[in-house]
Short mmCIF file of N, CA and C in Angstrom, two decimals:
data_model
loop_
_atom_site.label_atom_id
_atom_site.label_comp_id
_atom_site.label_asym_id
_atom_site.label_seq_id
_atom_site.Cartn_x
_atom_site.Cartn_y
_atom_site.Cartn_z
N UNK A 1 0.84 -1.17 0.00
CA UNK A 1 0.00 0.00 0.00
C UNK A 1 0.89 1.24 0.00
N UNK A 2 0.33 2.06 -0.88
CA UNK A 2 1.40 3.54 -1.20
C UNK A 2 1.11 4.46 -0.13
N UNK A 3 1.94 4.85 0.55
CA UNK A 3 1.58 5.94 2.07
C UNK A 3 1.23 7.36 1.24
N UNK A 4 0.08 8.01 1.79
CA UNK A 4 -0.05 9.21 1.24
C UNK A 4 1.26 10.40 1.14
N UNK A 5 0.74 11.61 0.31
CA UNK A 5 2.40 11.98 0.20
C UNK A 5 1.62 13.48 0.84
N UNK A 6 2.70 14.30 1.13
CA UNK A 6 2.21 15.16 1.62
C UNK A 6 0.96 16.20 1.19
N UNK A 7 1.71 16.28 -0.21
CA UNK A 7 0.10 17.22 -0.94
C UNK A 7 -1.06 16.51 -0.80
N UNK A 8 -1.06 14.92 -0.90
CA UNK A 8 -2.34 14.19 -0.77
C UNK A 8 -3.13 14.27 0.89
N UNK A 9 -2.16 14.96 1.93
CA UNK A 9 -2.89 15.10 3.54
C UNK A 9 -3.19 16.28 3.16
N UNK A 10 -2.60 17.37 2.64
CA UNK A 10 -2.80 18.65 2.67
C UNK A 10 -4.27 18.46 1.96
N UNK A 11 -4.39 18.12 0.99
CA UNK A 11 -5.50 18.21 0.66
C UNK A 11 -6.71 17.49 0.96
N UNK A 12 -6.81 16.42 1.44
CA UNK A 12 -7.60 15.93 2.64
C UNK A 12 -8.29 16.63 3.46
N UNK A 13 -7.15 17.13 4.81
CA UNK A 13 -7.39 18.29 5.11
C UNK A 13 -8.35 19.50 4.97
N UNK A 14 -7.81 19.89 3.56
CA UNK A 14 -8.37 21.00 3.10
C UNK A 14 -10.14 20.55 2.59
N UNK A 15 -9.94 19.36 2.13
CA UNK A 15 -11.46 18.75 1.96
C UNK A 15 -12.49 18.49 3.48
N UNK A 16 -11.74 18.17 4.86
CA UNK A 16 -12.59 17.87 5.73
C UNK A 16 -12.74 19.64 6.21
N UNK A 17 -11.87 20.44 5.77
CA UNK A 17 -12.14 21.86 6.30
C UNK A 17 -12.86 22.81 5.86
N UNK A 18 -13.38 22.51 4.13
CA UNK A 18 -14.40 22.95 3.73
C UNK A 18 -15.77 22.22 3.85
N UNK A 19 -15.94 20.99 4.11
CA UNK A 19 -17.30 20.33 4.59
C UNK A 19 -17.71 21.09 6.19
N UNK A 20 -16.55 20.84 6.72
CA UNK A 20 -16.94 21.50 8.01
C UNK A 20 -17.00 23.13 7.99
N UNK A 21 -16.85 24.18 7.39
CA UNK A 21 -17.16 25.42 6.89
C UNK A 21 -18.43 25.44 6.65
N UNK A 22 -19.18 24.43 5.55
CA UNK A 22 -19.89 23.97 4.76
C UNK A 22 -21.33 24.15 6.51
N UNK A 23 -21.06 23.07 6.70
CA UNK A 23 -21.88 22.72 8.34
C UNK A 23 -21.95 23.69 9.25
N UNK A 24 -20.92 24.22 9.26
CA UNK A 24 -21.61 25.57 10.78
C UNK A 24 -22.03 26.41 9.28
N UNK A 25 -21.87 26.92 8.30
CA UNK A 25 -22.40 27.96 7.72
C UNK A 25 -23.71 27.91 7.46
N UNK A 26 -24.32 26.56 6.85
CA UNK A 26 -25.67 26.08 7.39
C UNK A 26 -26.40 26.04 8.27
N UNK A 27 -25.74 26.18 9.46
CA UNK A 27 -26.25 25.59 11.40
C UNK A 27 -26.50 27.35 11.34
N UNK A 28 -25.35 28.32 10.91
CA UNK A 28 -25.58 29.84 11.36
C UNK A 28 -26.50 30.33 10.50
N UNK A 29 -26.82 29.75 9.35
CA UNK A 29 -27.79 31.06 8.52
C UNK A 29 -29.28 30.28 8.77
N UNK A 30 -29.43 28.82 9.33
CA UNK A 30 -30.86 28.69 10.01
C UNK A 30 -30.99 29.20 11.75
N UNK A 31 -29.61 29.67 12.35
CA UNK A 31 -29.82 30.34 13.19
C UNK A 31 -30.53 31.74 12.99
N UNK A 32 -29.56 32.11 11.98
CA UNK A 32 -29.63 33.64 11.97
C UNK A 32 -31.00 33.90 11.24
N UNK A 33 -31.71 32.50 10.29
CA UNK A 33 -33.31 32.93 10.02
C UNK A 33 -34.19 33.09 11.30
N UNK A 34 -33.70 32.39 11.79
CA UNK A 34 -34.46 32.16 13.23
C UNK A 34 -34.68 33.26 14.41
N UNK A 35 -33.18 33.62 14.98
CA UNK A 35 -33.33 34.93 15.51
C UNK A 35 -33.61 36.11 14.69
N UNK A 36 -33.16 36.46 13.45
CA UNK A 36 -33.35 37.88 12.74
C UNK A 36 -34.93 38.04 11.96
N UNK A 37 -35.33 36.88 12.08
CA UNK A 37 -36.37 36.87 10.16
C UNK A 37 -37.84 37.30 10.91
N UNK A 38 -38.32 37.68 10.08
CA UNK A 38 -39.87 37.62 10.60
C UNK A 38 -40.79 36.55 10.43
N UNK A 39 -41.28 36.48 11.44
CA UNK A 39 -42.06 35.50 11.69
C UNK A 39 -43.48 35.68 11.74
N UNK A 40 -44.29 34.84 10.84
CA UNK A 40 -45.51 34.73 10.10
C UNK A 40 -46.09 33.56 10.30
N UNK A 41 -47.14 33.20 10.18
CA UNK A 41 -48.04 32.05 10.33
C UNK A 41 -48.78 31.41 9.15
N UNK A 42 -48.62 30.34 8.29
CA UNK A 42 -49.04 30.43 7.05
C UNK A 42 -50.39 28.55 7.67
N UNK A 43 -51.30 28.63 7.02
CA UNK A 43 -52.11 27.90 7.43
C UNK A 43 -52.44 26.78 5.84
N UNK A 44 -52.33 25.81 6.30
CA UNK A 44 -52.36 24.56 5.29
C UNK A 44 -53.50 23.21 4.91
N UNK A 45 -53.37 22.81 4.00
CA UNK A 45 -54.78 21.87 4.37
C UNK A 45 -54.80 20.83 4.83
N UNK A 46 -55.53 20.07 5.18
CA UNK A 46 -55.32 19.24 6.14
C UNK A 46 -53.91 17.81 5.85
N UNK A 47 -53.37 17.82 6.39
CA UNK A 47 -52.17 16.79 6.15
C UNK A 47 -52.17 15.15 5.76
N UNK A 48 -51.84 14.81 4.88
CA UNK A 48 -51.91 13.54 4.83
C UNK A 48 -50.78 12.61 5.38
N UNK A 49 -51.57 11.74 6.55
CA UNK A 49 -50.66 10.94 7.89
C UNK A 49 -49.92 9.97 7.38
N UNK A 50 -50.47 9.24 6.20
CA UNK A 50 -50.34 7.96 5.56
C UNK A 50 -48.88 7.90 5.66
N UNK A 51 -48.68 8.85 4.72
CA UNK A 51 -46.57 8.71 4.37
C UNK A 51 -45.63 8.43 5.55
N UNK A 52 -46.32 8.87 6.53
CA UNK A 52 -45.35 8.72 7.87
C UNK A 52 -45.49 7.03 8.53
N UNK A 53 -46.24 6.17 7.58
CA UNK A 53 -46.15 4.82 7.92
C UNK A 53 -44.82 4.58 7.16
N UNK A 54 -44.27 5.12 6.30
CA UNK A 54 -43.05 4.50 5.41
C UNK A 54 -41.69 5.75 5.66
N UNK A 55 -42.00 6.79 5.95
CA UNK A 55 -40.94 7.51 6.06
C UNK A 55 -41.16 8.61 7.24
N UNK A 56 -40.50 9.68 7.46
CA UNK A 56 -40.66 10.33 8.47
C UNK A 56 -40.98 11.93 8.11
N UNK A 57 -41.09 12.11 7.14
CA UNK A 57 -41.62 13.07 6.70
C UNK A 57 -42.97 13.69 6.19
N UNK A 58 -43.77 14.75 5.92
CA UNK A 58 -45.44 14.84 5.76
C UNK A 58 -45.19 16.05 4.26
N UNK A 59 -46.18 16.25 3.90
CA UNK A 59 -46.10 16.91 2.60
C UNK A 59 -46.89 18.25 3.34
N UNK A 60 -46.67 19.10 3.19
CA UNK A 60 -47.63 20.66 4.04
C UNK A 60 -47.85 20.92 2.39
N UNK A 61 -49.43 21.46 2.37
CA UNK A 61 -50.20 22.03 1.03
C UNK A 61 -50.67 23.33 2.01
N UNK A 62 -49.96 24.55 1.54
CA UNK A 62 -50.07 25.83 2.09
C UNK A 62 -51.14 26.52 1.23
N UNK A 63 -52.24 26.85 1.89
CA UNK A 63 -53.59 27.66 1.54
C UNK A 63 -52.72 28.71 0.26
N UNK A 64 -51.59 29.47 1.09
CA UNK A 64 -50.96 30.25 -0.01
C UNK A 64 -50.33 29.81 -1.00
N UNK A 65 -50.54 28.66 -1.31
CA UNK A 65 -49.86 28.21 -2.72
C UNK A 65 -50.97 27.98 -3.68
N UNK A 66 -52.10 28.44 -3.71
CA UNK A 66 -52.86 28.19 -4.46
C UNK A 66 -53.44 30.01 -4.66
N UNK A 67 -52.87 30.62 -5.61
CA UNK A 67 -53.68 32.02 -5.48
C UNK A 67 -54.27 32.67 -6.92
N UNK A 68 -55.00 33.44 -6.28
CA UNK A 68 -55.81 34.19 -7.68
C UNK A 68 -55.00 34.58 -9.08
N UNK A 69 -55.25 34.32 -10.26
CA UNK A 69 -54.18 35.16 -10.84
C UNK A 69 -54.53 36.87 -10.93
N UNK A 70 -55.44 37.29 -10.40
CA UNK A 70 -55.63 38.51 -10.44
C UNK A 70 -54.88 39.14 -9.10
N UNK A 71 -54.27 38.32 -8.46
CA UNK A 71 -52.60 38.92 -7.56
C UNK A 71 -51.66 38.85 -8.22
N UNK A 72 -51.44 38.68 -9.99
CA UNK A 72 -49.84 38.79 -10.27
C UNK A 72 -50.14 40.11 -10.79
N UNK A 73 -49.16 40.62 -10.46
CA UNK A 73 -48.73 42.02 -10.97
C UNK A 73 -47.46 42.09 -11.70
N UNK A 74 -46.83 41.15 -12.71
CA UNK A 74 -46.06 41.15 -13.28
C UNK A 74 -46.28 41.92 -14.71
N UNK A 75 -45.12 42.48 -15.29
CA UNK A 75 -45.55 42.95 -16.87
C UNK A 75 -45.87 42.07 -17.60
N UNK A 76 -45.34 41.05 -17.48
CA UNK A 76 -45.48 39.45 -18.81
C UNK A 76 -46.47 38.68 -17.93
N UNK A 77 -47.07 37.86 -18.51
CA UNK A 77 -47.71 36.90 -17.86
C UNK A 77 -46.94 36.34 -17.17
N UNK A 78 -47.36 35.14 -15.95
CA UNK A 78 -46.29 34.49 -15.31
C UNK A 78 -46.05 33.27 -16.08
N UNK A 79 -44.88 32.73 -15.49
CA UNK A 79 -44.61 31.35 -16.53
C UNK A 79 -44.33 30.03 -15.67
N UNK A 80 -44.59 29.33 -16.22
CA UNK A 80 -43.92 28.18 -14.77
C UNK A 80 -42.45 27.94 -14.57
N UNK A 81 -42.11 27.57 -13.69
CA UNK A 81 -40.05 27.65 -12.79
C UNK A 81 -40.18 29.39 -12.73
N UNK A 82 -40.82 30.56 -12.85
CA UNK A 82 -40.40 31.54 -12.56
C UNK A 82 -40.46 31.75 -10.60
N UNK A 83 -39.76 32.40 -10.97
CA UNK A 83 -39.36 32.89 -9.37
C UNK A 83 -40.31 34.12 -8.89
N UNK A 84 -40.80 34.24 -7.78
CA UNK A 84 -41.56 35.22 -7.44
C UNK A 84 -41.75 35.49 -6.32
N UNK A 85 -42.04 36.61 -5.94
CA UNK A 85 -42.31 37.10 -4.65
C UNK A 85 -43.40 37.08 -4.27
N UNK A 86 -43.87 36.83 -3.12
CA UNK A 86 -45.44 36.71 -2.82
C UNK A 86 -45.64 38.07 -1.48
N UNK A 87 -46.28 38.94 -1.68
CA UNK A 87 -46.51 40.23 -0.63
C UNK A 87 -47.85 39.81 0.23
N UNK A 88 -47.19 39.32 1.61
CA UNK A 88 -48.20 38.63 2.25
C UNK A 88 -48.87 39.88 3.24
N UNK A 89 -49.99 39.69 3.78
CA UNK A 89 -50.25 40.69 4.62
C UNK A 89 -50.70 39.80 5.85
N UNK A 90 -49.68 40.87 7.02
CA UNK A 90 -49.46 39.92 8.18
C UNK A 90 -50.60 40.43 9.20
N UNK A 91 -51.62 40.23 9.87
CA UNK A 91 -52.22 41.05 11.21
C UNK A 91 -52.07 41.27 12.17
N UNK A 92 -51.96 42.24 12.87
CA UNK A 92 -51.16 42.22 13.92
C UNK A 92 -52.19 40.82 14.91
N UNK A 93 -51.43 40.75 15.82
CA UNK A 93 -51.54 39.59 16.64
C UNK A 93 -50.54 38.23 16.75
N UNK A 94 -50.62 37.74 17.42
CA UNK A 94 -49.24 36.54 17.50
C UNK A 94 -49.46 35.31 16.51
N UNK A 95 -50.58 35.22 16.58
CA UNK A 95 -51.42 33.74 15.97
C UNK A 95 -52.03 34.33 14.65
N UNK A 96 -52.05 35.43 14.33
CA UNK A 96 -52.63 35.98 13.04
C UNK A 96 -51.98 34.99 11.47
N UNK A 97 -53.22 34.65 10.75
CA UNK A 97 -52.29 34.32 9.44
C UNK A 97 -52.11 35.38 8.45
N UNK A 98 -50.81 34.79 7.49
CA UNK A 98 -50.92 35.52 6.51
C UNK A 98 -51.65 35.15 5.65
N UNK A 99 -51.58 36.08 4.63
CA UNK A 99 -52.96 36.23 3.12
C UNK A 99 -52.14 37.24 2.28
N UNK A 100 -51.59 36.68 0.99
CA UNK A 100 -51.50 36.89 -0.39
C UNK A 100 -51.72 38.03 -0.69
N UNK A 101 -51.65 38.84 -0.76
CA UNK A 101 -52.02 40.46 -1.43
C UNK A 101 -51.71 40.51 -2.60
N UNK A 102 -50.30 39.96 -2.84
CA UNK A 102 -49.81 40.23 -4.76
C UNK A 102 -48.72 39.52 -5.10
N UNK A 103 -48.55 39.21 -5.91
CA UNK A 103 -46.96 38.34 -6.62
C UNK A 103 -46.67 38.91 -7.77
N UNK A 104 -45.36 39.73 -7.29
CA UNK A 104 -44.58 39.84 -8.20
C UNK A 104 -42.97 39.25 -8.39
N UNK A 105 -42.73 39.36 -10.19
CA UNK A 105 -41.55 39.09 -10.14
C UNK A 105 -40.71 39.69 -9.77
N UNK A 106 -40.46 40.78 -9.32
CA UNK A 106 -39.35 41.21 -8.63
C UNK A 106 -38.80 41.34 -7.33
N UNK A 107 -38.51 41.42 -6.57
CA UNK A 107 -38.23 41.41 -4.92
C UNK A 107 -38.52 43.12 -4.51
N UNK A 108 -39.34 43.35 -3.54
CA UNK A 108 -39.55 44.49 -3.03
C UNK A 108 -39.46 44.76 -1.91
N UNK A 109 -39.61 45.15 -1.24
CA UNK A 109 -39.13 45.16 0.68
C UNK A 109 -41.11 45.88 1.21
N UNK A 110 -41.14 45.11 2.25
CA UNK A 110 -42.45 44.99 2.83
C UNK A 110 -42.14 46.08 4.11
N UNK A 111 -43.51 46.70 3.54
CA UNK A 111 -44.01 47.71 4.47
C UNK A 111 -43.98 47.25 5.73
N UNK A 112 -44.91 47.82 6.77
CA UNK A 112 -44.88 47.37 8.07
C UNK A 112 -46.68 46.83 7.99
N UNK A 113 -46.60 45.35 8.60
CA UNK A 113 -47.64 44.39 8.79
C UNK A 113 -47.40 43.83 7.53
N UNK A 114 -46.81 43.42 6.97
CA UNK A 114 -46.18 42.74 5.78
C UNK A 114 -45.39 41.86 5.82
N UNK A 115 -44.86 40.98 4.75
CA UNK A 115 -44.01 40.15 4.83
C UNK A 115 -43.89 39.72 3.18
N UNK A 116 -42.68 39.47 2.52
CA UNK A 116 -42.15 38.83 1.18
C UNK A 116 -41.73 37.40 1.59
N UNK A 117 -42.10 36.29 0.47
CA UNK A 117 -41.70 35.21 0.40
C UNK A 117 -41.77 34.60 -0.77
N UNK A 118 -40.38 34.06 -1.13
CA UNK A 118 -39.96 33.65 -2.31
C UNK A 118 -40.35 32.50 -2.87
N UNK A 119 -41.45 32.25 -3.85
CA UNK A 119 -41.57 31.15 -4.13
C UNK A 119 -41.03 30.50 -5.55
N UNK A 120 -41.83 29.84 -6.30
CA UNK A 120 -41.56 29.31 -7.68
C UNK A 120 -42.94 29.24 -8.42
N UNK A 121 -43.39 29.31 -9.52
CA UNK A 121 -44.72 29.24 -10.17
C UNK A 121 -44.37 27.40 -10.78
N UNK A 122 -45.28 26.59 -10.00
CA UNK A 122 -45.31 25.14 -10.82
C UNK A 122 -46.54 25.83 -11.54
N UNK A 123 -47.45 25.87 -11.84
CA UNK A 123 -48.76 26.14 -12.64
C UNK A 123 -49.12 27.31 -13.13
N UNK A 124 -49.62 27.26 -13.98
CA UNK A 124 -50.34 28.53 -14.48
C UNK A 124 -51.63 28.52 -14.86
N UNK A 125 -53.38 28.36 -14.42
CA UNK A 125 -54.59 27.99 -14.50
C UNK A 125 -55.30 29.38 -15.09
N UNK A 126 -56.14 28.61 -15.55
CA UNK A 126 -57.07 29.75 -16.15
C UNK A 126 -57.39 30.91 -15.04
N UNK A 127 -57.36 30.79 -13.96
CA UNK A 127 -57.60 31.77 -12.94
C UNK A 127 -57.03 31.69 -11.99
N UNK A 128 -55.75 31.08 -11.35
CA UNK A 128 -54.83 30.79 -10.52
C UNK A 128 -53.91 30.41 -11.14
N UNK A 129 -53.03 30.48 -10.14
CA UNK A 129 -51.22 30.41 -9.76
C UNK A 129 -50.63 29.12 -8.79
N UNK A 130 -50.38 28.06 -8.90
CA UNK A 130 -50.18 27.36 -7.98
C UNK A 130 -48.25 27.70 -8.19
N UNK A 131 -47.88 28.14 -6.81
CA UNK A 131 -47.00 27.91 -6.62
C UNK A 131 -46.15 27.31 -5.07
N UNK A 132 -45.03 27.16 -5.29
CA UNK A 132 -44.32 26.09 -4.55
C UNK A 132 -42.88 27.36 -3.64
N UNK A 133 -42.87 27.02 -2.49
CA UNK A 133 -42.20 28.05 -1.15
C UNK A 133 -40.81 26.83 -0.99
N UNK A 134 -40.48 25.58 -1.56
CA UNK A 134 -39.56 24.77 -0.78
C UNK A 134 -40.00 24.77 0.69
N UNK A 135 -41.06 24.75 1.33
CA UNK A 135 -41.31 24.67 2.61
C UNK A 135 -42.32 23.27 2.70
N UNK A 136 -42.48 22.92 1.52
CA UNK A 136 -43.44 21.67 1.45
C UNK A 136 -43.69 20.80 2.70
N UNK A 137 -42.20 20.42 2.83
CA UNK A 137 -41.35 19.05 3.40
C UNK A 137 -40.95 18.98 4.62
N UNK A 138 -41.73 18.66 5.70
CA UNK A 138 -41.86 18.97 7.09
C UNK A 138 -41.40 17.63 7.93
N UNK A 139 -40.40 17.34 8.15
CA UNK A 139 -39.93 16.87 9.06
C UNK A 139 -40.50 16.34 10.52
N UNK A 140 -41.20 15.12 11.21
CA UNK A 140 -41.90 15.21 11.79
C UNK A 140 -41.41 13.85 12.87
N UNK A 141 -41.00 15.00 14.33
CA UNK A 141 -39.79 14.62 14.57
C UNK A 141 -41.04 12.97 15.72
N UNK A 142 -39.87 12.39 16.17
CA UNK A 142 -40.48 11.06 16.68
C UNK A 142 -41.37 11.58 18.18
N UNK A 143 -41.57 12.47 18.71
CA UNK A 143 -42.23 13.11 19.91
C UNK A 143 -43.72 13.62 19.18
N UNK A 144 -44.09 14.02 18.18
CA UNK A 144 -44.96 14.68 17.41
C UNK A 144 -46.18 14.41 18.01
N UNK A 145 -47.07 15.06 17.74
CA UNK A 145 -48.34 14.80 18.19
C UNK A 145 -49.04 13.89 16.92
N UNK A 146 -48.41 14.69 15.73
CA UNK A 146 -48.91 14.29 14.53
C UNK A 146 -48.52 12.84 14.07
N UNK A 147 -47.20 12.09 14.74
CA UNK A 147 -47.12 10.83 15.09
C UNK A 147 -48.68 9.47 15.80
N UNK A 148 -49.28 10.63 16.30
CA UNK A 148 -49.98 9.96 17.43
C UNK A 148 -51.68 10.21 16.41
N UNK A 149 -51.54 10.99 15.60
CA UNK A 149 -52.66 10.69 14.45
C UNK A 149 -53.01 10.14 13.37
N UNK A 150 -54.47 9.99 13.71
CA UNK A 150 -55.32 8.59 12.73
C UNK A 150 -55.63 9.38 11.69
N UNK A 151 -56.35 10.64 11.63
CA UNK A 151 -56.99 11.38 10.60
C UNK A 151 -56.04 12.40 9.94
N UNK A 152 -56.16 12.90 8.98
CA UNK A 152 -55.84 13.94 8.79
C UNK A 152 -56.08 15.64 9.12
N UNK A 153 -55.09 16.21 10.37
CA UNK A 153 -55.46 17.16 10.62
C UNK A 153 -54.60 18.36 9.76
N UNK A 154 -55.99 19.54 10.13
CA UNK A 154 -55.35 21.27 9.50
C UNK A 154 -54.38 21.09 10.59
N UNK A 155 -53.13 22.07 9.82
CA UNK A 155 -52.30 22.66 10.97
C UNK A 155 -51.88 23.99 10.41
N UNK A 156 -51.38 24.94 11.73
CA UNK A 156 -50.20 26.04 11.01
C UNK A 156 -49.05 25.92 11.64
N UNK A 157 -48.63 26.85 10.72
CA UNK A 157 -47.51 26.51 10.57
C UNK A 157 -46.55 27.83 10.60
N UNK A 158 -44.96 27.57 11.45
CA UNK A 158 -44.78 29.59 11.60
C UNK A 158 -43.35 29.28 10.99
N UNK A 159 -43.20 30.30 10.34
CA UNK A 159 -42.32 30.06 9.10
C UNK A 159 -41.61 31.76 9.44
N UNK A 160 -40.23 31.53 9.64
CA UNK A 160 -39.34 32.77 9.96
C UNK A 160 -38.98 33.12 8.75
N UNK A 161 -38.80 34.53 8.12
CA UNK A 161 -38.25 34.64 6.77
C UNK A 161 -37.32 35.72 7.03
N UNK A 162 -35.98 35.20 6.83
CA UNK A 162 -34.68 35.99 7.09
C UNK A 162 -34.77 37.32 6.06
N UNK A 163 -34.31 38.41 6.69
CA UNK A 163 -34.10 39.34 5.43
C UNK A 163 -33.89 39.51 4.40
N UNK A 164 -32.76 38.48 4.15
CA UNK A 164 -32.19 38.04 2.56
C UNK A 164 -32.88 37.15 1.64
N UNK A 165 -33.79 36.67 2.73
CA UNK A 165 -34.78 36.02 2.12
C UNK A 165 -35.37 34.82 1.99
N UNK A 166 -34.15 33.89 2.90
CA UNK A 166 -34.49 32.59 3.29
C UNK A 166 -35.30 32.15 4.11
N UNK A 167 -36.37 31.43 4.10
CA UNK A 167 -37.13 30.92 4.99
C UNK A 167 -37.35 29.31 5.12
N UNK A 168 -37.89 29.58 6.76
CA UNK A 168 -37.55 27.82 7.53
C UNK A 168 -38.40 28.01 8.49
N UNK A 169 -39.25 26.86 7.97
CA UNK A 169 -40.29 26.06 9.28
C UNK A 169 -39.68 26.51 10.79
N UNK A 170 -40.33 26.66 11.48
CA UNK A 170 -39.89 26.90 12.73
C UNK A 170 -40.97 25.92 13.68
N UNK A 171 -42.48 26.80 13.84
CA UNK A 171 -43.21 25.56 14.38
C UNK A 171 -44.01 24.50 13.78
N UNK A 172 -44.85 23.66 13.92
CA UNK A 172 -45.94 23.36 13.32
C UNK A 172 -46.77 23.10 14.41
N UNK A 173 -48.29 23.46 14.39
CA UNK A 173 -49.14 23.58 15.59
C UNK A 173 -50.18 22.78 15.11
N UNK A 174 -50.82 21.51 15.74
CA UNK A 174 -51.70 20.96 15.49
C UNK A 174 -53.23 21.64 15.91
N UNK A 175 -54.17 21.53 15.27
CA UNK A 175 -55.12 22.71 15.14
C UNK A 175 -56.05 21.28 15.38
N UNK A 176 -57.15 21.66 16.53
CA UNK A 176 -58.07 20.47 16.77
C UNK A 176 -59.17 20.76 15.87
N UNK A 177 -60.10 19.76 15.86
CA UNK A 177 -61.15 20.56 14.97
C UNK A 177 -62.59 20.03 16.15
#
């Protein structure tokens, strides 16, 4: 067996020191969504339990991914994979949800009782917009309540959105009916 030579540790090295760069820079910018971002409440339809017999994850269908197309305010029509901003309007209160006001393609900075969130257009319907937040995919840890359900329940859901623009699940609240 050939003993490594020095450039081959150096660079080793240099490979376990950018994975680990890689890992706290991830661990700090879902910190830093967390303490800095605003935090909003987005409300979803009811969850389907089934998948969590085979894996550990749930699919969230966010009320706001389904919206009017008379909220795009773009110059061109919208197209599908476009990128877009969604101008939510927040109410004051802790538990308040948000609600859709307009989507545009460009990024704008939100007034006060407001909030921007970046989504993607999968659809384009004769009178709606279905689009997609990457927030789908909810993680549903082995303590869950939602572990311990038969039916499918509504939940919300509070979603921090960092300044720059990233956003991350924070709670999910099971909603009785």
């Amino acid at each position: 067996m050939r003993r490594p030579t020095p450039s081959h540790r150096l660079l080793l090295r240099l490979l376990v020191a950018a994975q680990v760069l890689y890992v706290l820079g991830v661990a700090g910018a879902g910190y830093a969504t967390t303490a800095y971002g605003q935090h909003i409440w987005l409300a979803t339809a009811p969850v389907d339990l089934h998948g969590l017999q085979y894996e550990s994850f749930v699919r969230l269908r966010y009320t706001v991914a389904e919206v009017p197309l008379a909220a795009w305010r773009g110059p061109t029509p919208p197209q599908r994979r476009q990128a877009v901003y969604v101008l939510l309007a927040t109410a004051p209160g802790p538990d308040s949800l948000a609600t859709p006001t307009g989507i545009y393609d460009h990024e704008l900075k939100p007034a006060a009782g407001q909030a921007v969130l970046r989504g993607w257009v999968t659809e384009v319907y004769n009178h709606t917009l279905s689009l997609r937040y990457n927030l789908e995919r909810y993680y549903v840890p082995g303590d869950s309540p939602l572990r311990l359900g038969k039916t499918s329940p509504a939940v919300r859901v509070r979603v921090s959105i960092a300044p720059w623009g990233q956003a991350r699940i924070e709670e999910v609240r099971l909603l009785r009916r």
